[in-house]
Amino acid sequence: MRAMVFDGVGTPLRLADLPRPEPGPEQVLVAVSACGVCRTDLHIVDGELAHPKLPLVPGHEVVGTVAEVGSSVVRLRAGQRVGVPWLGHTCRECRFCRTGRENLCAGARFTGYDIDGGYGAYLVADQRYAFALADGLSDAEAAPLLCAGLIGYRALRKAGDAAKVGLYGFGAAAHIVAQLARFEGREGFAFTRPGDSQAQTFARELGAVWAGDSDTPPPEPLDAAIVFAPVGALVPLALQAVAPGGRVVCAGIHMSDIPGFPYEYLWREREIVSVANLTRQDGEEFLTLALRVPVRTTVAPYALEDANTALNDLRAGRIHGAAVLNCHV
Ligand SMILES: [Zn+2]
Ligand SMILES: [Zn+2]
């Protein structure tokens, strides 16, 4: 099968011909049709996440069709459309797993990081961590739901019942969260790279009530802010944008250092929290909600062998919406 393979930091992904994986008893073989390109993939390729499996097939926003099932598989059947997310395995026994916080399991393994992912024609996935996908969106349009949407959903839930929500970094996740926020009767405030008027227009089209530069204060104090951009300097800015009692949610898996700031920015019960990974319950809740909204995704399509171009375009901020690889050709 064709796949794009990561050999280590400093080398671009390489197009390879790999043996098709065989599903174990609890696994399904998925014929991948589309795989989203997530900022986490960039962090892996750039060496900011330290210990990927090597060589690695990246990709954790996977949509495809079950081609084969292992001997113990009961949840999924051949021919079914499925989504494979970042969370690929947990121990199911630790205190986190037993209390609905499997996203924090120390034994968790992640798709496209510890386990080969979706930048290829096939992958194997544990049936217990894959999601059955309803119709509605095309495979390419559904792919960004599997991480950008899911992590965005978890971040929005961490923002509590905030009515005015700031979104710092208007990429794949924020373009979905803006739609969820509007659906829930919240007001979204989009902060982009200074001067990126295209992204600001895009944010208003998706329901943001205001869009502006990230170094500009919002027109009124916010109840919460979600920082999607991997830029630590945004955290003190977001703290200044939220009202007393407001919360800043850091949604990325990696961020540059947060610079020092006066205690006054945090004072009056403002909070900074982070979001890590996802639980399977997040996935079920979000995919149900996404159908009701209904969430529409804006996709920039790339051929599988152009994965390096997609990563470079994401790094440069040239993508509006989500980059998605067309994997099964
Ligand atoms: Zn566990
Ligand atoms: Zn991701």
XYZ file of C-alpha atoms and ligand atoms in Angstrom:
331
model
C 0.000 0.000 0.000
C 1.064 3.589 -0.563
C 1.858 5.643 2.519
C 3.749 8.762 3.540
C 6.378 7.832 6.110
C 8.158 9.973 8.723
C 11.731 8.783 9.420
C 12.817 11.481 11.858
C 13.178 15.207 12.421
C 14.793 17.112 9.587
C 13.635 14.858 6.766
C 10.450 15.358 4.761
C 7.873 12.588 4.679
C 8.708 9.946 2.085
C 6.289 8.151 -0.222
C 6.689 4.418 0.426
C 5.185 1.118 -0.566
C 4.395 -0.698 2.693
C 2.822 -4.100 3.365
C -0.873 -3.833 4.106
C -1.357 -4.280 7.895
C -3.256 -7.312 9.226
C -5.968 -6.675 11.835
C -5.500 -8.333 15.249
C -8.493 -9.884 17.068
C -9.810 -6.515 18.389
C -8.839 -4.525 15.298
C -10.426 -3.502 12.043
C -8.588 -2.913 8.785
C -9.725 0.453 7.419
C -9.401 1.463 3.778
C -8.567 5.136 4.320
C -10.279 7.553 1.981
C -9.360 10.839 3.653
C -7.042 11.983 6.431
C -6.949 15.472 7.868
C -3.650 17.265 8.421
C -3.526 18.476 12.031
C -1.147 20.921 13.677
C -0.090 18.042 15.918
C 1.356 16.357 12.806
C 3.491 19.472 12.329
C 4.643 19.307 15.963
C 5.693 15.674 15.372
C 7.518 16.401 12.115
C 9.215 19.438 13.684
C 10.379 17.436 16.726
C 8.268 19.334 19.264
C 6.635 16.090 20.415
C 9.554 14.025 21.436
C 8.879 10.317 21.155
C 6.977 9.213 18.070
C 7.194 5.637 16.844
C 9.758 5.560 14.013
C 9.336 5.060 11.188
C 5.810 6.428 11.477
C 2.791 6.853 9.243
C 1.295 10.090 10.697
C -2.341 11.119 10.619
C -5.142 10.962 13.194
C -8.167 12.486 11.459
C -8.981 9.363 9.520
C -12.133 8.540 7.581
C -12.523 5.296 5.687
C -14.405 2.060 5.237
C -13.963 -1.113 7.245
C -12.363 -3.588 4.856
C -11.771 -6.483 7.278
C -12.619 -7.231 10.907
C -10.601 -9.163 13.501
C -11.998 -12.302 15.112
C -13.317 -10.540 18.284
C -14.795 -7.452 16.598
C -18.475 -6.901 17.394
C -18.936 -3.100 17.328
C -18.143 -2.606 13.646
C -18.730 -4.537 10.458
C -17.147 -4.703 7.007
C -18.356 -1.975 4.670
C -19.164 0.462 7.475
C -17.886 4.060 7.333
C -15.707 4.843 10.338
C -13.587 7.594 11.809
C -10.310 6.936 13.629
C -9.216 9.650 16.103
C -6.032 10.522 18.009
C -6.918 8.347 21.037
C -6.048 4.829 19.889
C -5.685 2.868 23.126
C -5.987 3.262 26.911
C -5.295 0.853 29.795
C -8.961 0.871 30.942
C -7.771 0.170 34.530
C -6.016 3.224 35.973
C -7.723 5.852 38.133
C -8.132 8.141 35.120
C -9.657 5.434 32.935
C -12.042 4.417 35.720
C -13.285 7.970 36.309
C -14.151 9.125 32.802
C -10.754 10.736 32.204
C -9.167 8.249 29.841
C -7.696 11.237 27.981
C -5.186 11.456 30.869
C -4.264 7.731 30.947
C -0.487 7.299 31.242
C -0.765 4.130 29.165
C -2.665 5.807 26.340
C -1.409 5.300 22.815
C -2.157 7.695 20.009
C -2.935 7.243 16.335
C -0.314 8.707 14.021
C 2.165 8.943 16.923
C 2.477 5.615 18.791
C 0.426 3.718 16.196
C 0.619 4.096 12.416
C -2.038 6.531 11.236
C -3.979 7.638 8.215
C -1.381 9.081 5.801
C -1.697 5.853 3.825
C -4.146 3.684 1.935
C -4.908 1.439 4.948
C -4.523 1.345 8.713
C -5.555 -0.976 11.507
C -7.500 0.460 14.458
C -8.820 -0.972 17.714
C -12.598 -1.313 17.269
C -13.177 0.129 20.768
C -11.614 3.495 19.877
C -13.034 4.019 16.357
C -16.317 5.792 15.707
C -19.102 4.733 13.361
C -19.784 7.758 11.134
C -23.246 8.793 9.979
C -23.878 10.088 6.458
C -24.101 13.813 5.814
C -20.583 14.975 5.094
C -18.246 13.569 2.449
C -15.235 11.606 3.687
C -12.952 14.632 3.181
C -15.398 16.979 4.913
C -15.803 14.580 7.848
C -12.056 14.106 8.416
C -11.472 17.393 10.310
C -14.195 16.444 12.789
C -11.950 13.650 14.123
C -9.467 15.975 15.825
C -10.038 19.656 15.056
C -13.721 19.163 15.820
C -13.279 16.848 18.771
C -10.587 18.838 20.548
C -12.483 22.019 19.724
C -15.588 20.514 21.303
C -13.711 19.494 24.456
C -12.179 22.989 24.664
C -15.592 24.620 24.302
C -16.943 22.411 27.112
C -13.973 23.508 29.281
C -15.109 27.083 28.643
C -18.239 26.222 30.659
C -21.343 28.273 29.991
C -19.414 31.317 28.750
C -21.685 33.435 26.558
C -18.873 35.430 24.938
C -16.058 33.166 23.768
C -12.763 34.295 22.236
C -11.093 32.018 19.675
C -7.356 32.702 19.290
C -6.085 31.229 16.019
C -8.803 30.744 13.439
C -7.713 27.438 11.875
C -9.366 24.067 11.469
C -10.563 23.760 15.083
C -11.874 27.308 15.485
C -13.752 27.173 12.177
C -15.756 24.275 13.645
C -16.071 25.700 17.175
C -17.427 28.989 15.788
C -20.344 26.994 14.374
C -20.917 25.103 17.654
C -20.811 28.365 19.612
C -23.371 30.030 17.367
C -25.623 26.946 17.538
C -25.500 27.095 21.343
C -26.452 30.777 21.364
C -22.978 31.990 22.323
C -21.091 34.880 20.729
C -17.760 33.987 19.117
C -14.908 36.510 18.905
C -12.194 35.459 16.441
C -8.567 36.556 16.842
C -6.236 35.950 13.891
C -2.652 36.711 12.975
C -2.448 40.528 12.777
C -3.548 41.725 9.352
C -5.013 38.396 8.176
C -8.188 40.006 6.860
C -9.053 36.893 4.814
C -9.214 34.762 7.967
C -11.232 37.480 9.711
C -13.777 37.547 6.873
C -13.909 33.731 6.978
C -14.581 33.845 10.741
C -17.475 36.308 10.321
C -18.972 34.108 7.594
C -18.981 31.198 10.043
C -20.866 33.155 12.662
C -18.234 35.041 14.679
C -19.806 38.303 15.890
C -16.412 40.023 15.799
C -13.062 39.257 14.187
C -9.803 41.124 14.605
C -6.064 40.965 15.166
C -4.802 38.859 18.076
C -2.877 41.821 19.526
C -6.045 43.947 19.660
C -8.413 43.825 22.636
C -11.985 42.695 21.906
C -14.742 45.356 21.898
C -16.050 44.042 25.226
C -14.721 41.712 27.948
C -15.118 37.985 27.207
C -16.325 35.224 29.522
C -13.768 32.734 28.203
C -11.093 32.444 25.547
C -9.775 29.346 23.795
C -6.195 29.500 22.513
C -5.792 27.191 19.505
C -2.649 28.803 18.091
C 0.582 27.264 19.485
C 1.792 30.687 20.613
C 2.414 31.133 24.342
C 2.454 34.930 24.014
C -1.274 34.765 23.327
C -2.010 33.544 26.871
C -1.372 36.878 28.647
C -3.304 38.651 25.854
C -6.233 36.270 26.295
C -6.135 36.769 30.089
C -6.475 40.514 29.540
C -9.402 39.920 27.179
C -11.483 37.945 29.708
C -13.594 39.490 32.456
C -13.042 38.718 36.171
C -13.889 35.042 36.770
C -13.131 34.301 33.119
C -11.188 31.306 31.898
C -8.471 30.864 29.290
C -8.433 27.370 27.759
C -5.196 26.263 26.050
C -6.287 23.698 23.474
C -3.033 22.740 21.778
C -0.770 19.778 22.535
C 2.282 22.031 22.284
C 2.821 25.742 22.723
C 5.831 28.039 22.776
C 6.766 29.283 26.264
C 4.274 31.560 27.960
C 6.046 34.842 28.766
C 5.933 36.315 32.272
C 3.083 38.679 33.009
C 1.822 40.798 35.930
C -0.204 38.869 38.505
C -2.945 41.441 37.961
C -3.834 39.691 34.677
C -4.762 36.521 36.610
C -6.174 38.230 39.701
C -9.930 38.312 40.243
C -10.352 34.583 39.815
C -9.331 34.326 36.209
C -8.131 30.821 35.339
C -5.805 29.176 32.838
C -6.508 25.524 31.979
C -5.381 23.122 29.289
C -7.153 20.481 27.248
C -5.425 17.155 26.641
C -6.497 14.601 24.044
C -10.078 13.322 24.018
C -12.280 10.680 25.558
C -14.486 8.348 23.570
C -17.462 10.005 25.223
C -16.346 13.382 23.796
C -16.346 11.713 20.401
C -19.859 10.299 20.681
C -21.246 13.585 22.044
C -19.527 15.764 19.480
C -20.373 13.633 16.440
C -24.047 13.659 17.486
C -23.982 17.431 18.015
C -22.169 18.018 14.705
C -25.049 16.354 12.856
C -27.616 18.506 14.634
C -25.892 21.864 14.001
C -25.101 20.732 11.222
C -21.368 21.495 11.159
C -19.994 22.293 7.706
C -16.267 22.083 7.159
C -14.157 23.982 4.660
C -11.533 21.670 3.225
C -8.324 22.274 1.276
C -7.720 18.969 -0.569
C -4.256 17.533 -1.263
C -3.086 14.309 -2.884
C -1.512 11.847 -0.422
C 1.945 12.322 -1.975
C 1.617 16.095 -1.424
C 1.491 15.714 2.374
C 4.721 17.727 2.748
C 3.162 20.622 0.823
C 0.069 20.448 3.034
C 2.248 20.559 6.181
C 4.224 23.516 4.837
C 1.041 25.382 3.917
C -0.319 24.751 7.422
C 2.930 26.000 8.985
C 2.774 29.164 6.881
C -0.880 29.855 7.752
C -1.947 29.524 4.107
C -4.916 27.210 4.765
C -8.430 28.402 5.479
C -10.367 25.623 7.126
C -8.675 22.223 7.161
C -6.126 20.489 4.922
C -7.183 16.951 4.019
C -5.261 14.250 2.163
C -6.980 12.082 -0.402
C -5.538 8.712 0.627
C -7.175 5.909 -1.317
C -6.349 6.069 -4.999
Zn -5.644 4.186 31.987
Zn -4.978 16.587 15.929
